[in-house]
Amino acid sequence: MNILVLGGDGYLGWPTALYLSRRGHRVGVVDNFARRGYDLEMGVESLVPIVSLQRRVRRWREISDLAVDTYVGDLTDPAFVTQAVTSFGPDAVVHFAEQRSAPYSMIDRNHAVYSQVNNVVGTLNLLYAIAEHNRDIHLVKLGTMGEYGTPNIDIEEGFIEITHRGRTDVVPYPKQPGSFYHLSKVHDSHNIMFACRIWGIRATDLNQGIVYGHETEETGLHPELATRFDYDGVFGTVLNRFCVQAVTGNNLTVYGSGGQTRGMLNIVDTLACIELALEHPADPGEFRVFNQFTESFSVQQMAEMVAAEVPGANIEHTSDPRVEKEEHYYRAAHTKLLDLGLKPHLLTSTVLKSILAVAEQYKANVDTAAFRPTVNWRSTASELATARGSAPRAPADHEGDQAVARV
Ligand code: NAD
Ligand code: USQ
């Protein structure tokens, strides 16, 4: 297949691009380097050093003899999106290219507006480009389990059958997300579902849980193929953060009581799920939803699992900077990808040891000040807003790349 990977310079997009390239697909990568810009804005860096996209792509070609096309630009620019889609001619588009941090979206008004415009407008431009260029393109879009929130009933995969006053219908599962970022994914889902209905587009919305881990078969082939590893209080996700905190002798920061329960998956399963969705495309006009996670754990359980691997590691309960339920019911369906053949890589002690080993290898790069949670949901302007100003910026240039489009 010809597969265009949007957000292909990011944590998940880059390993996905390599994985698909190695499996014989023709791969193109789209990115505007906004993620690298957030690092500059926040004053943090990936724990594991990453080289520029162009250098990554050159290194991949040397190692594999496989080419990856690159398109540097911003999805909120409709002309760029149309040009990338028409010139690459994809059979499928895998769309990772969004601002993905809940805390970042909650810094202040400008960051909330930026996150929603970036994500919703980018996706809308993509839907138009697909509708105008080729309605047969299969859109595989990264959503989030956080779209559902934590209702007091079982979570279904996208849709729920409801009987109301004697009549029955199947409707989108109610959404109660917990940040302006998570809300952007809900808005995307509605727009994609509508586009499928009116234009006959085929789309798979992957409501993914929290991803952990770092290395994949392909990224492990050379240090210049490494993907990013975030551990800071804004972009670091919980399990990866706990691993870095543990190996650096810092407390594992459980927010509140730690009863917050989330669907989790290994980064290698993200790649497998994308491949399964691509190999079994949605039908024309179909909007389908897969819940993409393999296990669920409470934050407290994850902290205890990590602490058990690192002698002397200490768990600290801080007050929760977010507005979320600290204790709640959680049972979410996730059978559709298993039915397609997913073989989960579960969170064993061996897997934890491998993430801890990455953290150990690069611990000299850790800025311990970055662990601190700096964004509070209850406030309309966090300390980051006043300390850093509020206009997110993409870096202007990366090793001679074309200038990136506006952010
Ligand atoms: P990431 O921030 O590392 O990667 C996203 C990439 O998209 C970045 O390289 C960024 O520069 C690019 N991008 C953002 N806006 C863009 C725009 N307007 N135009 C072009 N490129 C743009 O994030 P990630 O962790 O790889 O996540 C990828 C996707 O998966 C996101 O949509 C995220 O919401 C979703 N997701 C991630 C996780 C997780 O745990 N990491 C879990 C569930 C869902
Ligand atoms: N948490 C702690 N301590 C920490 C960090 C986080 O207790 O040091 C808690 C948070 O309060 C939250 C949970 O851990 O209850 C998860 O937080 P997170 O930052 O790991 O994940 P989240 O903000 O939900 O976002 C991440 C990705 C996002 C994706 C989402 C999937 O950044 O892109 O959409 O996971 S899901 O959670 O299923 O919505």
CSV table of C-alpha atoms and ligand atoms in Angstrom, one decimal:
chain,number,residue,atom,x,y,z
A,1,MET,CA,0.0,0.0,0.0
A,2,ASN,CA,0.9,3.7,-0.3
A,3,ILE,CA,0.6,4.9,3.3
A,4,LEU,CA,0.9,8.5,4.4
A,5,VAL,CA,1.8,8.8,8.1
A,6,LEU,CA,0.8,12.2,9.5
A,7,GLY,CA,2.8,13.2,12.5
A,8,GLY,CA,5.5,10.9,11.4
A,9,ASP,CA,8.2,12.7,13.3
A,10,GLY,CA,6.5,12.0,16.7
A,11,TYR,CA,6.8,9.4,19.4
A,12,LEU,CA,4.4,7.0,17.7
A,13,GLY,CA,4.4,8.2,14.1
A,14,TRP,CA,8.1,7.6,13.5
A,15,PRO,CA,8.2,4.0,14.6
A,16,THR,CA,5.0,3.4,12.7
A,17,ALA,CA,6.6,4.8,9.5
A,18,LEU,CA,9.6,2.5,9.9
A,19,TYR,CA,7.5,-0.5,10.7
A,20,LEU,CA,5.3,-0.1,7.6
A,21,SER,CA,8.2,0.7,5.4
A,22,ARG,CA,10.0,-2.5,6.5
A,23,ARG,CA,6.8,-4.5,5.6
A,24,GLY,CA,7.0,-3.4,2.0
A,25,HIS,CA,4.6,-0.5,2.0
A,26,ARG,CA,5.5,2.8,0.3
A,27,VAL,CA,5.6,5.3,3.1
A,28,GLY,CA,5.4,9.1,3.2
A,29,VAL,CA,5.8,11.1,6.4
A,30,VAL,CA,4.1,14.5,7.1
A,31,ASP,CA,5.1,16.7,10.0
A,32,ASN,CA,5.5,20.4,10.9
A,33,PHE,CA,7.8,19.8,13.8
A,34,ALA,CA,5.4,21.4,16.2
A,35,ARG,CA,6.3,18.8,18.8
A,36,ARG,CA,10.0,19.8,18.7
A,37,GLY,CA,8.7,23.4,19.1
A,38,TYR,CA,6.8,22.5,22.3
A,39,ASP,CA,10.1,21.2,23.7
A,40,LEU,CA,11.7,24.6,23.0
A,41,GLU,CA,8.7,26.4,24.5
A,42,MET,CA,8.6,24.3,27.7
A,43,GLY,CA,12.4,24.1,28.0
A,44,VAL,CA,12.5,20.3,28.0
A,45,GLU,CA,13.9,17.6,25.8
A,46,SER,CA,13.3,14.0,25.0
A,47,LEU,CA,15.2,11.7,27.4
A,48,VAL,CA,16.6,9.8,24.4
A,49,PRO,CA,18.3,12.1,21.9
A,50,ILE,CA,16.5,12.3,18.6
A,51,VAL,CA,18.0,13.5,15.3
A,52,SER,CA,16.2,15.5,12.6
A,53,LEU,CA,13.6,13.9,10.5
A,54,GLN,CA,15.8,14.2,7.4
A,55,ARG,CA,18.7,12.5,9.1
A,56,ARG,CA,16.4,9.8,10.4
A,57,VAL,CA,15.2,9.1,6.9
A,58,ARG,CA,18.7,9.1,5.5
A,59,ARG,CA,19.8,6.7,8.1
A,60,TRP,CA,16.8,4.4,7.5
A,61,ARG,CA,17.7,4.4,3.8
A,62,GLU,CA,21.3,3.4,4.5
A,63,ILE,CA,20.2,0.6,6.8
A,64,SER,CA,17.2,-0.8,4.9
A,65,ASP,CA,17.7,0.5,1.4
A,66,LEU,CA,14.1,1.8,1.7
A,67,ALA,CA,13.0,5.3,0.9
A,68,VAL,CA,10.6,7.3,3.0
A,69,ASP,CA,9.1,10.5,1.4
A,70,THR,CA,8.8,13.6,3.6
A,71,TYR,CA,6.4,16.4,3.5
A,72,VAL,CA,7.2,19.3,5.9
A,73,GLY,CA,4.1,21.4,6.6
A,74,ASP,CA,1.1,22.1,8.7
A,75,LEU,CA,-2.2,20.3,8.5
A,76,THR,CA,-4.0,23.5,9.4
A,77,ASP,CA,-2.8,24.8,6.0
A,78,PRO,CA,-5.4,23.4,3.5
A,79,ALA,CA,-3.2,23.9,0.4
A,80,PHE,CA,-0.4,22.0,2.0
A,81,VAL,CA,-2.7,19.1,3.0
A,82,THR,CA,-4.2,18.9,-0.5
A,83,GLN,CA,-0.7,19.0,-2.1
A,84,ALA,CA,0.6,16.3,0.2
A,85,VAL,CA,-2.4,14.0,-0.4
A,86,THR,CA,-2.5,14.5,-4.2
A,87,SER,CA,1.2,14.2,-4.8
A,88,PHE,CA,1.8,11.1,-2.6
A,89,GLY,CA,-1.5,9.4,-3.7
A,90,PRO,CA,-2.1,7.3,-0.6
A,91,ASP,CA,-4.3,4.2,-0.3
A,92,ALA,CA,-4.4,4.9,3.4
A,93,VAL,CA,-3.6,7.8,5.7
A,94,VAL,CA,-2.6,7.2,9.3
A,95,HIS,CA,-3.2,10.4,11.2
A,96,PHE,CA,-1.2,11.0,14.4
A,97,ALA,CA,-0.5,14.7,13.8
A,98,GLU,CA,-2.1,16.4,16.7
A,99,GLN,CA,-1.2,18.3,19.9
A,100,ARG,CA,-1.5,15.4,22.2
A,101,SER,CA,-0.9,16.6,25.7
A,102,ALA,CA,-3.8,17.1,28.1
A,103,PRO,CA,-1.7,19.4,30.4
A,104,TYR,CA,-0.5,21.5,27.5
A,105,SER,CA,-4.0,22.1,26.4
A,106,MET,CA,-4.9,23.3,29.9
A,107,ILE,CA,-2.0,25.8,30.3
A,108,ASP,CA,-4.2,28.8,29.5
A,109,ARG,CA,-6.7,30.1,26.9
A,110,ASN,CA,-4.2,30.3,24.1
A,111,HIS,CA,-3.0,26.8,24.5
A,112,ALA,CA,-6.5,25.5,24.7
A,113,VAL,CA,-7.5,27.4,21.5
A,114,TYR,CA,-4.3,26.3,19.8
A,115,SER,CA,-4.8,22.6,20.7
A,116,GLN,CA,-8.4,22.6,19.4
A,117,VAL,CA,-7.7,24.6,16.2
A,118,ASN,CA,-4.6,22.5,15.4
A,119,ASN,CA,-6.4,19.2,15.9
A,120,VAL,CA,-9.9,19.9,14.7
A,121,VAL,CA,-8.9,22.1,11.7
A,122,GLY,CA,-6.1,19.8,10.7
A,123,THR,CA,-8.4,16.8,10.6
A,124,LEU,CA,-11.1,18.8,8.8
A,125,ASN,CA,-8.6,19.8,6.1
A,126,LEU,CA,-7.6,16.2,5.8
A,127,LEU,CA,-11.2,15.1,5.4
A,128,TYR,CA,-11.7,17.6,2.6
A,129,ALA,CA,-8.5,16.6,0.9
A,130,ILE,CA,-9.6,12.9,0.9
A,131,ALA,CA,-13.1,13.8,-0.3
A,132,GLU,CA,-11.8,15.9,-3.1
A,133,HIS,CA,-8.9,13.6,-4.2
A,134,ASN,CA,-10.0,10.0,-3.6
A,135,ARG,CA,-12.8,8.9,-1.4
A,136,ASP,CA,-11.5,5.4,-1.4
A,137,ILE,CA,-8.5,6.4,0.9
A,138,HIS,CA,-8.8,4.6,4.2
A,139,LEU,CA,-8.4,7.1,7.1
A,140,VAL,CA,-6.9,5.5,10.2
A,141,LYS,CA,-7.2,8.2,12.9
A,142,LEU,CA,-5.7,8.2,16.3
A,143,GLY,CA,-8.4,9.0,18.9
A,144,THR,CA,-8.2,8.3,22.6
A,145,MET,CA,-9.8,6.2,25.3
A,146,GLY,CA,-10.1,9.5,27.2
A,147,GLU,CA,-12.9,10.5,24.9
A,148,TYR,CA,-15.2,8.3,27.0
A,149,GLY,CA,-14.0,9.6,30.4
A,150,THR,CA,-14.8,7.4,33.4
A,151,PRO,CA,-18.6,6.7,33.3
A,152,ASN,CA,-20.2,4.5,36.0
A,153,ILE,CA,-21.2,1.9,33.3
A,154,ASP,CA,-19.2,-0.4,31.0
A,155,ILE,CA,-17.5,1.5,28.1
A,156,GLU,CA,-18.3,0.0,24.6
A,157,GLU,CA,-16.3,0.3,21.4
A,158,GLY,CA,-17.6,3.5,20.0
A,159,PHE,CA,-21.3,2.8,20.0
A,160,ILE,CA,-24.0,1.9,22.5
A,161,GLU,CA,-27.5,0.5,21.9
A,162,ILE,CA,-30.1,2.5,23.8
A,163,THR,CA,-33.7,1.9,24.3
A,164,HIS,CA,-35.5,5.1,25.0
A,165,ARG,CA,-39.3,5.4,25.6
A,166,GLY,CA,-39.8,2.1,23.8
A,167,ARG,CA,-37.6,2.8,20.8
A,168,THR,CA,-34.1,1.4,20.2
A,169,ASP,CA,-31.1,2.8,18.3
A,170,VAL,CA,-27.4,2.4,18.2
A,171,VAL,CA,-25.7,5.8,18.9
A,172,PRO,CA,-22.2,7.1,19.6
A,173,TYR,CA,-21.2,6.2,23.1
A,174,PRO,CA,-21.6,9.3,25.4
A,175,LYS,CA,-18.4,11.3,25.7
A,176,GLN,CA,-17.2,12.9,29.0
A,177,PRO,CA,-13.5,13.8,28.3
A,178,GLY,CA,-11.2,15.3,30.9
A,179,SER,CA,-9.3,18.1,29.1
A,180,PHE,CA,-9.5,20.5,26.2
A,181,TYR,CA,-7.1,18.1,24.3
A,182,HIS,CA,-9.3,15.1,24.9
A,183,LEU,CA,-12.3,17.2,23.8
A,184,SER,CA,-10.5,17.9,20.5
A,185,LYS,CA,-10.5,14.2,19.8
A,186,VAL,CA,-14.3,14.0,20.5
A,187,HIS,CA,-14.8,16.9,18.0
A,188,ASP,CA,-12.7,15.0,15.5
A,189,SER,CA,-14.7,11.9,15.9
A,190,HIS,CA,-17.9,13.7,15.2
A,191,ASN,CA,-16.5,15.4,12.1
A,192,ILE,CA,-15.1,12.1,10.8
A,193,MET,CA,-18.3,10.2,11.3
A,194,PHE,CA,-20.2,13.0,9.5
A,195,ALA,CA,-17.7,13.0,6.6
A,196,CYS,CA,-18.2,9.2,6.3
A,197,ARG,CA,-21.9,9.7,6.2
A,198,ILE,CA,-22.0,12.5,3.6
A,199,TRP,CA,-19.1,11.6,1.3
A,200,GLY,CA,-18.8,7.9,1.7
A,201,ILE,CA,-15.3,8.1,3.1
A,202,ARG,CA,-14.0,5.0,5.0
A,203,ALA,CA,-12.5,5.7,8.4
A,204,THR,CA,-11.2,3.8,11.5
A,205,ASP,CA,-11.1,5.8,14.8
A,206,LEU,CA,-8.6,4.2,17.1
A,207,ASN,CA,-9.4,5.1,20.7
A,208,GLN,CA,-6.0,4.4,22.0
A,209,GLY,CA,-5.1,4.1,25.7
A,210,ILE,CA,-1.8,5.4,27.2
A,211,VAL,CA,1.2,4.1,25.4
A,212,TYR,CA,4.4,3.0,27.2
A,213,GLY,CA,7.8,1.8,26.1
A,214,HIS,CA,10.3,3.1,23.7
A,215,GLU,CA,12.1,0.7,21.5
A,216,THR,CA,10.6,-1.2,18.5
A,217,GLU,CA,12.5,-3.6,16.2
A,218,GLU,CA,13.1,-0.9,13.7
A,219,THR,CA,14.1,2.0,16.0
A,220,GLY,CA,16.5,-0.4,17.8
A,221,LEU,CA,18.5,-0.9,14.6
A,222,HIS,CA,20.5,2.4,15.1
A,223,PRO,CA,20.6,5.2,17.7
A,224,GLU,CA,19.7,7.7,15.0
A,225,LEU,CA,16.4,5.8,14.4
A,226,ALA,CA,15.4,6.2,18.1
A,227,THR,CA,12.0,7.7,18.8
A,228,ARG,CA,11.4,10.4,21.4
A,229,PHE,CA,10.8,9.5,25.1
A,230,ASP,CA,9.0,12.2,27.2
A,231,TYR,CA,9.2,12.3,31.0
A,232,ASP,CA,8.3,15.9,31.8
A,233,GLY,CA,5.2,17.0,33.7
A,234,VAL,CA,3.5,18.2,30.5
A,235,PHE,CA,4.2,15.7,27.8
A,236,GLY,CA,5.5,12.7,29.8
A,237,THR,CA,2.9,9.9,30.2
A,238,VAL,CA,2.4,8.2,33.4
A,239,LEU,CA,4.3,4.9,33.1
A,240,ASN,CA,7.2,6.2,31.2
A,241,ARG,CA,7.5,9.0,33.7
A,242,PHE,CA,7.4,6.6,36.7
A,243,CYS,CA,10.3,4.6,35.1
A,244,VAL,CA,12.5,7.8,34.8
A,245,GLN,CA,11.6,9.0,38.2
A,246,ALA,CA,12.5,5.6,39.7
A,247,VAL,CA,15.9,5.3,38.1
A,248,THR,CA,16.9,8.8,39.0
A,249,GLY,CA,16.0,8.4,42.7
A,250,ASN,CA,13.0,10.7,42.5
A,251,ASN,CA,9.6,10.0,44.0
A,252,LEU,CA,7.0,8.5,41.8
A,253,THR,CA,4.4,11.2,41.6
A,254,VAL,CA,0.9,9.6,42.0
A,255,TYR,CA,-1.7,12.3,41.7
A,256,GLY,CA,-4.3,12.1,44.4
A,257,SER,CA,-5.2,8.6,45.7
A,258,GLY,CA,-4.0,6.9,42.5
A,259,GLY,CA,-7.3,5.1,41.8
A,260,GLN,CA,-7.5,6.7,38.3
A,261,THR,CA,-7.7,3.7,36.0
A,262,ARG,CA,-6.6,3.8,32.4
A,263,GLY,CA,-6.3,1.5,29.4
A,264,MET,CA,-2.6,0.9,28.6
A,265,LEU,CA,-0.6,-0.6,25.7
A,266,ASN,CA,3.0,-1.3,24.7
A,267,ILE,CA,4.3,0.8,21.8
A,268,VAL,CA,4.9,-2.4,19.8
A,269,ASP,CA,1.2,-3.1,20.1
A,270,THR,CA,0.4,0.4,18.7
A,271,LEU,CA,2.2,-0.6,15.5
A,272,ALA,CA,0.5,-4.0,15.3
A,273,CYS,CA,-2.9,-2.3,15.8
A,274,ILE,CA,-2.3,0.2,13.0
A,275,GLU,CA,-1.2,-2.6,10.7
A,276,LEU,CA,-4.3,-4.6,11.5
A,277,ALA,CA,-6.6,-1.6,10.9
A,278,LEU,CA,-4.8,-1.0,7.6
A,279,GLU,CA,-5.0,-4.7,6.5
A,280,HIS,CA,-8.8,-4.8,7.3
A,281,PRO,CA,-10.1,-1.4,6.0
A,282,ALA,CA,-13.4,0.1,6.9
A,283,ASP,CA,-16.0,-0.2,4.2
A,284,PRO,CA,-16.9,2.8,2.0
A,285,GLY,CA,-19.0,5.1,4.2
A,286,GLU,CA,-18.2,3.2,7.3
A,287,PHE,CA,-17.0,5.0,10.5
A,288,ARG,CA,-15.8,2.3,12.9
A,289,VAL,CA,-14.2,2.6,16.3
A,290,PHE,CA,-11.7,0.3,17.9
A,291,ASN,CA,-10.7,0.6,21.5
A,292,GLN,CA,-6.9,0.3,21.3
A,293,PHE,CA,-5.5,-0.9,24.6
A,294,THR,CA,-4.5,-4.3,26.0
A,295,GLU,CA,-4.8,-4.0,29.8
A,296,SER,CA,-6.0,-1.5,32.4
A,297,PHE,CA,-4.3,-0.5,35.6
A,298,SER,CA,-4.8,2.2,38.2
A,299,VAL,CA,-2.1,4.8,38.5
A,300,GLN,CA,-1.3,3.4,42.0
A,301,GLN,CA,-0.9,-0.1,40.6
A,302,MET,CA,1.5,1.2,38.0
A,303,ALA,CA,3.6,3.0,40.6
A,304,GLU,CA,3.8,-0.1,42.7
A,305,MET,CA,4.8,-2.2,39.7
A,306,VAL,CA,7.6,0.1,38.8
A,307,ALA,CA,8.7,0.6,42.5
A,308,ALA,CA,8.9,-3.2,42.9
A,309,GLU,CA,11.6,-3.3,40.1
A,310,VAL,CA,13.8,-0.5,41.6
A,311,PRO,CA,15.1,-1.0,45.1
A,312,GLY,CA,14.6,2.1,47.2
A,313,ALA,CA,12.0,3.7,44.9
A,314,ASN,CA,9.5,5.8,46.8
A,315,ILE,CA,5.8,6.6,45.9
A,316,GLU,CA,4.6,10.0,46.7
A,317,HIS,CA,0.9,11.0,46.7
A,318,THR,CA,0.7,14.7,45.6
A,319,SER,CA,-2.5,16.6,45.3
A,320,ASP,CA,-4.1,16.0,41.9
A,321,PRO,CA,-3.5,19.0,39.6
A,322,ARG,CA,-6.3,17.7,37.3
A,323,VAL,CA,-10.0,17.6,37.7
A,324,GLU,CA,-10.7,13.8,37.4
A,325,LYS,CA,-12.2,11.0,39.5
A,326,GLU,CA,-9.6,9.5,41.7
A,327,GLU,CA,-11.7,6.4,42.4
A,328,HIS,CA,-14.1,5.1,39.9
A,329,TYR,CA,-15.6,2.1,38.1
A,330,TYR,CA,-13.7,1.1,34.9
A,331,ARG,CA,-14.5,-1.6,32.5
A,332,ALA,CA,-13.9,-0.9,28.8
A,333,ALA,CA,-14.5,-3.3,25.9
A,334,HIS,CA,-11.5,-3.9,23.6
A,335,THR,CA,-12.2,-7.0,21.6
A,336,LYS,CA,-12.3,-5.7,18.0
A,337,LEU,CA,-8.5,-5.6,17.5
A,338,LEU,CA,-8.1,-8.9,19.3
A,339,ASP,CA,-10.7,-10.4,16.9
A,340,LEU,CA,-8.6,-9.2,14.0
A,341,GLY,CA,-5.6,-11.0,15.4
A,342,LEU,CA,-3.8,-8.7,17.9
A,343,LYS,CA,-1.4,-10.7,20.1
A,344,PRO,CA,-0.9,-8.3,23.1
A,345,HIS,CA,2.5,-7.7,24.6
A,346,LEU,CA,1.5,-7.3,28.3
A,347,LEU,CA,3.1,-5.3,31.0
A,348,THR,CA,5.4,-8.0,32.5
A,349,SER,CA,8.4,-7.5,34.8
A,350,THR,CA,10.6,-8.1,31.7
A,351,VAL,CA,8.9,-5.3,29.8
A,352,LEU,CA,9.3,-2.9,32.8
A,353,LYS,CA,12.9,-3.8,33.1
A,354,SER,CA,13.5,-2.9,29.4
A,355,ILE,CA,11.9,0.5,29.9
A,356,LEU,CA,13.9,1.0,33.1
A,357,ALA,CA,17.0,0.1,31.2
A,358,VAL,CA,16.4,2.9,28.6
A,359,ALA,CA,15.8,5.3,31.5
A,360,GLU,CA,19.0,4.1,33.2
A,361,GLN,CA,21.0,4.5,30.0
A,362,TYR,CA,20.0,8.1,29.4
A,363,LYS,CA,19.5,9.2,33.0
A,364,ALA,CA,22.3,11.8,32.7
A,365,ASN,CA,20.0,13.7,30.4
A,366,VAL,CA,17.3,14.1,33.0
A,367,ASP,CA,16.3,17.5,34.2
A,368,THR,CA,14.7,16.7,37.5
A,369,ALA,CA,12.9,20.1,37.6
A,370,ALA,CA,10.9,18.9,34.6
A,371,PHE,CA,9.1,16.2,36.7
A,372,ARG,CA,7.1,18.7,38.6
A,373,PRO,CA,3.4,19.0,37.4
A,374,THR,CA,3.1,22.7,36.4
A,375,VAL,CA,-0.4,22.8,35.0
A,376,ASN,CA,-3.5,23.0,37.2
A,377,TRP,CA,-6.9,22.3,35.7
A,378,ARG,CA,-8.6,24.6,38.2
A,379,SER,CA,-6.7,27.6,37.1
A,380,THR,CA,-7.2,29.4,33.8
A,381,ALA,CA,-3.6,30.4,33.5
A,382,SER,CA,-0.8,28.2,34.8
A,383,GLU,CA,2.7,29.3,35.8
A,384,LEU,CA,3.8,28.2,32.3
A,385,ALA,CA,1.6,30.8,30.7
A,386,THR,CA,3.2,33.7,32.6
A,387,ALA,CA,6.7,32.3,32.5
A,388,ARG,CA,6.9,31.5,28.8
A,389,GLY,CA,4.3,33.5,27.1
A,390,SER,CA,1.6,31.6,25.3
A,391,ALA,CA,2.2,31.3,21.6
A,392,PRO,CA,3.3,27.8,20.6
A,393,ARG,CA,6.0,27.9,18.0
A,394,ALA,CA,7.5,25.3,15.8
A,395,PRO,CA,11.2,25.5,15.4
A,396,ALA,CA,12.1,27.5,12.3
A,397,ASP,CA,14.5,25.2,10.7
A,398,HIS,CA,15.9,21.7,11.1
A,399,GLU,CA,19.3,21.0,9.6
A,400,GLY,CA,18.5,22.7,6.3
A,401,ASP,CA,14.9,21.5,6.0
A,402,GLN,CA,12.5,23.9,4.3
A,403,ALA,CA,11.1,26.4,6.8
A,404,VAL,CA,8.1,24.9,8.5
A,405,ALA,CA,4.6,26.2,8.1
A,406,ARG,CA,2.9,28.5,10.6
A,407,VAL,CA,1.8,27.1,14.0
B,1,NAD,P1,3.7,13.3,19.4
B,1,NAD,O1,3.4,14.7,19.8
B,1,NAD,O2,5.0,12.7,19.7
B,1,NAD,O3,3.6,13.3,17.8
B,1,NAD,C1,2.6,14.0,17.0
B,1,NAD,C2,3.3,14.6,15.8
B,1,NAD,O4,2.4,15.3,15.0
B,1,NAD,C3,4.5,15.5,16.2
B,1,NAD,O5,5.7,15.1,15.5
B,1,NAD,C4,4.0,16.9,15.7
B,1,NAD,O6,5.1,17.7,15.3
B,1,NAD,C5,3.0,16.5,14.6
B,1,NAD,N1,2.0,17.6,14.4
B,1,NAD,C6,1.2,18.1,15.4
B,1,NAD,N2,0.4,19.0,14.8
B,1,NAD,C7,0.7,19.0,13.5
B,1,NAD,C8,0.2,19.8,12.4
B,1,NAD,N3,-0.8,20.7,12.5
B,1,NAD,N4,0.7,19.6,11.2
B,1,NAD,C9,1.7,18.6,11.0
B,1,NAD,N5,2.2,17.9,12.0
B,1,NAD,C10,1.7,18.1,13.2
B,1,NAD,O7,2.5,12.4,19.8
B,1,NAD,P2,2.4,10.8,20.0
B,1,NAD,O8,2.6,10.5,21.4
B,1,NAD,O9,3.2,10.2,18.9
B,1,NAD,O10,0.9,10.6,19.6
B,1,NAD,C11,0.4,10.5,18.3
B,1,NAD,C12,-1.1,10.5,18.2
B,1,NAD,O11,-1.6,9.4,19.0
B,1,NAD,C13,-1.7,11.7,18.8
B,1,NAD,O12,-2.8,12.0,17.9
B,1,NAD,C14,-2.2,11.3,20.1
B,1,NAD,O13,-3.3,12.1,20.5
B,1,NAD,C15,-2.5,9.9,20.0
B,1,NAD,N6,-2.4,9.1,21.2
B,1,NAD,C16,-1.2,9.1,21.9
B,1,NAD,C17,-1.0,8.4,23.0
B,1,NAD,C18,0.3,8.3,23.8
B,1,NAD,O14,0.3,7.7,24.9
B,1,NAD,N7,1.4,8.8,23.3
B,1,NAD,C19,-2.1,7.7,23.5
B,1,NAD,C20,-3.4,7.7,22.9
B,1,NAD,C21,-3.5,8.5,21.7
B,2,USQ,N1,-0.7,10.8,36.5
B,2,USQ,C1,-0.2,10.7,37.8
B,2,USQ,N2,1.1,11.1,38.0
B,2,USQ,C2,1.9,11.6,37.0
B,2,USQ,C3,1.4,11.7,35.7
B,2,USQ,C4,0.1,11.3,35.5
B,2,USQ,O1,-0.9,10.3,38.7
B,2,USQ,O2,3.1,11.9,37.2
B,2,USQ,C5,-2.1,10.4,36.3
B,2,USQ,C6,-3.0,11.5,35.6
B,2,USQ,O3,-3.6,12.3,36.6
B,2,USQ,C7,-4.0,10.7,34.9
B,2,USQ,C8,-3.2,9.4,34.5
B,2,USQ,O4,-2.0,9.4,35.3
B,2,USQ,O5,-5.0,10.3,35.7
B,2,USQ,C9,-2.8,9.4,33.0
B,2,USQ,O6,-2.0,10.6,32.7
B,2,USQ,P1,-1.1,10.7,31.5
B,2,USQ,O7,-0.4,12.1,31.5
B,2,USQ,O8,-0.2,9.5,31.4
B,2,USQ,O9,-2.1,10.5,30.3
B,2,USQ,P2,-3.2,11.5,29.6
B,2,USQ,O10,-3.1,12.9,30.1
B,2,USQ,O11,-4.5,10.8,29.7
B,2,USQ,O12,-2.8,11.5,28.1
B,2,USQ,C10,-2.0,10.4,27.5
B,2,USQ,C11,-1.5,11.0,26.1
B,2,USQ,C12,-2.7,11.3,25.3
B,2,USQ,C13,-3.6,10.2,25.1
B,2,USQ,C14,-4.1,9.6,26.5
B,2,USQ,C15,-4.8,8.3,26.3
B,2,USQ,O13,-0.7,12.1,26.4
B,2,USQ,O14,-2.2,11.8,24.0
B,2,USQ,O15,-4.8,10.5,24.4
B,2,USQ,O16,-2.9,9.3,27.2
B,2,USQ,S1,-6.1,8.1,27.5
B,2,USQ,O17,-5.5,8.4,28.8
B,2,USQ,O18,-6.6,6.8,27.3
B,2,USQ,O19,-7.1,9.2,27.2
